[in-house]
């Protein structure tokens, strides 16, 4: 069963990142922003674009919004993880809305963290110099977008909270044409040798691209989804999130039968990470989401050694070394 979440927050924030093109015909606004359809263009104009449109100053490096984006690019890699522009759209949506309180209530539904947790999240997003970078971003953000109804977001503490909210709840939105092509290749009926050659080519292609662009290949933006953000994590999830329509509509699909009243859990880890040791999984979740998992899989593995998968591999290698050395001596003696 697939549950489309197009009726929630995807429609109010959408994708903040590179322009997406879902059809061959492109629809361009007066500000030279590319949209996938006339419907998307009109929705953006009605919701937030009037506030964010730089007009004739689009290429002016001194325009407040351009200064904000350039500052973000200078302090964060990769720039495609467009957290700062997602925050800008949140403010623009409130500024442009007739019913500002409605949008403020919607934003308040996303999970919040304590002050210490917020600082840890922002520190992770911005690196060792995060305090200076955060203040620079706050000043430029205020210059470009100040809104009295959201005045608390523009204070140092409020801006940190907003940043942490996006960092905690933001969902990467992948609309990669390459990913779609790979899925299409998977569906091809090929001879075993042809399949092996194609798989090897795809593996090498991903490695080459990752070497040039980093691991964020399929993430073209960032969005906030009210229902998805309410789903807790499990290392044995009963549902998964995806973007099967290759646009900003997030789908939650059941992986097994879910009984009435049973909690819907997704995994915050990718497939490879879920196969790692309990300690490795906990390390990733603590560093990125600030919690310790107590799902059925983690509880069942509670007696396992507190080692990461890498440490286990190292230990196995070390245990193997004496045998290899003895073998080498025996061969030398012979």
XYZ file of C-alpha atoms in Angstrom:
334
model
C 0.000 0.000 0.000
C 1.409 3.374 -0.973
C 0.364 6.521 0.826
C 1.055 9.704 -1.088
C 1.858 12.679 1.082
C 1.261 15.270 -1.617
C -1.554 16.784 0.452
C 0.713 17.820 3.314
C 3.824 19.894 3.681
C 5.442 19.036 0.380
C 2.980 21.388 -1.268
C 3.727 24.248 1.102
C 7.503 24.138 0.961
C 8.372 21.906 -1.978
C 11.957 21.599 -3.128
C 14.611 24.107 -2.171
C 17.520 23.332 -4.426
C 18.323 23.032 -8.088
C 15.446 23.734 -10.458
C 13.676 20.514 -11.369
C 12.300 19.629 -14.785
C 9.760 16.816 -14.795
C 8.560 17.240 -18.394
C 10.255 18.187 -21.615
C 8.573 21.591 -21.848
C 9.968 24.141 -19.422
C 7.922 26.896 -17.842
C 9.935 29.962 -16.897
C 8.849 32.813 -14.649
C 9.834 36.427 -15.265
C 12.710 35.882 -12.811
C 14.084 33.060 -15.010
C 13.198 30.361 -12.476
C 12.413 27.032 -14.162
C 9.307 25.058 -13.156
C 8.062 21.637 -14.192
C 4.577 22.867 -15.180
C 2.326 25.898 -15.287
C 0.555 24.536 -12.180
C 3.833 24.483 -10.266
C 4.704 27.989 -11.449
C 1.323 29.387 -10.370
C 1.467 27.581 -7.017
C 4.909 29.034 -6.313
C 3.792 32.533 -7.287
C 0.781 32.288 -4.993
C 2.669 30.785 -2.077
C 6.160 32.301 -1.736
C 7.790 33.437 -4.980
C 6.641 37.045 -4.792
C 8.774 37.465 -1.670
C 11.794 35.561 -2.981
C 11.777 36.959 -6.526
C 14.817 39.251 -6.984
C 13.422 40.630 -10.242
C 15.976 42.563 -12.290
C 18.515 42.140 -9.460
C 18.766 38.376 -10.015
C 22.401 38.586 -11.092
C 23.336 41.355 -8.655
C 25.811 39.916 -6.106
C 24.808 42.654 -3.650
C 21.135 41.666 -3.568
C 20.355 40.430 -0.013
C 19.117 37.007 -1.177
C 22.133 36.501 -3.422
C 24.450 37.454 -0.559
C 22.675 34.923 1.673
C 23.011 32.111 -0.870
C 26.648 32.932 -1.566
C 27.418 32.890 2.166
C 25.767 29.473 2.459
C 27.832 28.099 -0.420
C 31.004 29.336 1.231
C 30.341 27.610 4.573
C 28.616 24.394 3.552
C 29.323 21.503 1.212
C 27.594 20.542 -0.933
C 25.557 23.679 -1.684
C 22.793 21.508 -3.166
C 21.713 20.581 0.363
C 19.792 23.819 0.377
C 18.782 24.129 4.029
C 19.124 27.908 4.048
C 16.761 28.365 1.099
C 14.257 25.976 2.627
C 14.275 28.260 5.668
C 13.864 31.230 3.325
C 10.798 29.628 1.749
C 9.309 29.043 5.180
C 9.618 32.740 5.986
C 8.446 33.783 2.506
C 5.384 31.561 2.807
C 4.398 33.259 6.063
C 5.155 36.760 4.714
C 3.023 36.160 1.613
C 0.160 34.319 3.355
C -3.133 35.980 4.211
C -3.569 33.612 7.156
C -0.110 33.844 8.725
C -1.158 32.075 11.928
C -2.126 28.943 9.987
C 1.372 28.555 8.567
C 3.028 29.335 11.882
C 0.935 26.562 13.483
C 1.992 24.155 10.722
C 5.668 24.895 11.248
C 5.274 24.421 14.993
C 4.231 20.785 14.398
C 7.777 19.756 13.539
C 9.816 18.201 16.305
C 11.940 20.538 18.395
C 15.121 19.883 20.343
C 16.608 21.173 23.567
C 19.076 24.075 23.387
C 22.073 21.737 23.786
C 20.765 19.374 21.103
C 20.110 22.280 18.745
C 23.660 23.515 19.178
C 25.017 20.025 18.468
C 22.932 19.735 15.278
C 23.954 23.161 13.998
C 27.586 22.458 14.892
C 27.422 19.283 12.791
C 25.868 21.165 9.853
C 28.325 24.050 9.859
C 31.544 22.563 11.226
C 34.045 23.805 13.788
C 33.498 27.516 13.063
C 29.721 27.168 13.333
C 29.161 29.999 15.827
C 30.686 32.650 13.588
C 29.097 31.160 10.483
C 25.701 30.939 12.145
C 25.807 34.599 13.159
C 26.806 35.627 9.629
C 23.928 33.619 8.154
C 21.482 35.051 10.722
C 22.491 38.616 9.906
C 22.125 38.075 6.143
C 18.884 36.130 6.660
C 17.448 39.021 8.671
C 18.566 41.596 6.105
C 16.877 39.647 3.297
C 13.685 38.370 4.902
C 12.761 39.954 8.249
C 9.097 39.418 9.145
C 7.537 40.873 12.288
C 5.142 37.927 12.719
C 8.200 35.642 12.915
C 10.467 37.982 14.863
C 11.501 35.138 17.209
C 13.111 33.301 14.256
C 15.520 36.181 13.685
C 16.974 36.292 17.205
C 20.203 34.313 17.805
C 18.390 31.606 19.795
C 15.408 31.528 17.437
C 17.572 31.270 14.324
C 19.522 28.407 15.858
C 16.229 26.661 16.654
C 14.984 27.167 13.089
C 18.253 25.840 11.705
C 18.049 22.782 13.971
C 14.402 22.213 13.013
C 15.331 21.996 9.332
C 18.417 19.931 10.114
C 16.360 17.433 12.114
C 13.208 17.230 9.991
C 14.430 18.105 6.505
C 13.994 15.339 3.951
C 16.409 15.133 1.034
C 14.441 15.072 -2.211
C 15.997 12.999 -4.947
C 14.724 13.439 -8.479
C 17.797 12.124 -10.232
C 17.332 11.177 -13.867
C 20.323 8.847 -13.457
C 18.532 7.026 -10.651
C 15.476 6.620 -12.871
C 17.660 5.250 -15.666
C 19.262 2.742 -13.282
C 15.829 1.553 -12.130
C 14.827 1.119 -15.759
C 17.987 -0.912 -16.365
C 17.087 -3.161 -13.439
C 13.817 -4.021 -15.175
C 15.524 -5.116 -18.403
C 15.522 -8.817 -19.285
C 19.141 -9.547 -20.129
C 21.412 -12.544 -20.559
C 23.504 -13.225 -17.429
C 26.721 -11.973 -19.046
C 25.031 -8.807 -20.332
C 23.517 -8.179 -16.894
C 26.906 -8.598 -15.241
C 28.551 -6.168 -17.668
C 25.766 -3.592 -17.225
C 25.900 -3.839 -13.427
C 29.676 -3.386 -13.490
C 29.304 -0.348 -15.735
C 26.699 1.209 -13.427
C 28.826 0.531 -10.329
C 31.818 2.206 -11.927
C 29.682 5.117 -13.128
C 28.453 5.794 -9.593
C 32.004 5.581 -8.247
C 33.282 8.049 -10.861
C 30.462 10.502 -10.215
C 30.817 10.209 -6.436
C 34.529 10.951 -6.731
C 33.628 14.228 -8.456
C 30.452 15.293 -6.649
C 30.441 13.538 -3.291
C 27.826 11.195 -1.877
C 24.867 13.547 -2.415
C 24.322 12.461 -6.000
C 20.559 11.955 -5.872
C 19.635 14.804 -3.529
C 18.418 17.780 -5.522
C 16.792 19.653 -2.713
C 15.273 19.571 0.721
C 11.680 19.563 1.940
C 9.548 19.343 5.061
C 6.745 16.794 5.283
C 4.472 16.856 8.339
C 3.459 13.178 8.426
C 6.837 11.789 7.382
C 8.559 13.770 10.136
C 6.258 12.073 12.675
C 7.505 8.595 11.709
C 9.961 7.174 14.206
C 13.022 5.165 13.223
C 13.458 1.417 13.316
C 16.351 -0.705 12.068
C 13.619 -3.124 10.901
C 11.140 -0.631 9.394
C 7.649 -1.601 8.277
C 7.505 1.259 5.766
C 9.838 3.227 3.520
C 9.848 6.673 1.924
C 10.540 7.290 -1.742
C 9.925 9.656 -4.645
C 8.638 7.241 -7.320
C 7.143 9.991 -9.480
C 10.536 11.682 -9.780
C 9.246 14.952 -8.354
C 8.678 16.502 -4.917
C 5.810 14.171 -3.932
C 6.941 11.877 -1.129
C 5.349 8.425 -0.851
C 5.299 6.233 2.243
C 4.980 2.579 1.229
C 4.261 -0.307 3.599
C 6.890 -3.063 3.499
C 4.607 -5.532 5.288
C 1.064 -5.770 6.601
C 0.494 -3.087 9.238
C -2.234 -3.701 11.782
C -4.648 -0.964 12.921
C -3.007 0.959 15.744
C 0.484 -0.351 14.955
C 3.162 2.338 14.722
C 4.483 3.109 11.247
C 8.282 3.200 11.364
C 10.744 4.120 8.663
C 14.521 3.837 8.747
C 16.774 6.871 9.027
C 19.601 4.619 7.822
C 20.228 3.424 4.300
C 20.223 -0.282 3.394
C 23.971 -0.716 3.906
C 23.964 1.068 7.262
C 21.127 -1.148 8.526
C 23.293 -4.220 7.952
C 26.099 -2.927 10.156
C 26.608 -3.845 13.800
C 24.294 -2.492 16.499
C 27.091 -0.314 17.829
C 27.767 1.130 14.359
C 24.081 1.870 13.843
C 23.828 3.541 17.245
C 26.914 5.636 16.500
C 25.398 6.939 13.244
C 22.024 7.661 14.854
C 23.562 9.420 17.866
C 25.750 11.610 15.662
C 23.008 12.561 13.212
C 19.737 12.348 15.147
C 20.791 12.488 18.823
C 18.975 9.389 20.067
C 19.721 5.767 20.971
C 17.624 3.236 19.067
C 15.619 0.664 21.029
C 13.885 -1.064 18.116
C 13.346 -4.874 18.237
C 16.547 -5.527 16.262
C 18.693 -3.413 18.593
C 17.143 -4.977 21.696
C 17.762 -8.469 20.306
C 21.421 -7.560 19.694
C 21.911 -5.851 23.070
C 24.429 -8.465 24.251
C 26.724 -7.962 21.269
C 30.132 -6.325 21.889
C 30.182 -2.524 21.760
C 32.219 -2.414 18.576
C 31.652 -0.654 15.311
C 31.695 -2.741 12.141
C 35.079 -1.228 11.267
C 36.536 -2.240 14.641
C 35.222 -5.771 14.155
C 36.885 -5.931 10.744
C 40.162 -4.643 12.185
C 40.050 -7.228 14.968
C 39.444 -10.018 12.469
C 42.400 -8.813 10.409
C 44.639 -8.707 13.482
C 43.573 -12.204 14.501
C 44.502 -13.420 11.045
C 47.974 -11.907 11.008
C 49.817 -14.447 13.263
C 48.538 -17.362 11.182
C 49.755 -15.671 7.993
C 53.117 -14.957 9.638
C 53.511 -18.577 10.757
C 52.578 -19.769 7.293
C 55.171 -17.455 5.824
C 57.845 -18.851 8.190
C 56.936 -22.417 7.298
C 57.191 -21.638 3.605
C 60.552 -19.960 4.143
C 61.802 -22.983 6.073
C 60.774 -25.262 3.241
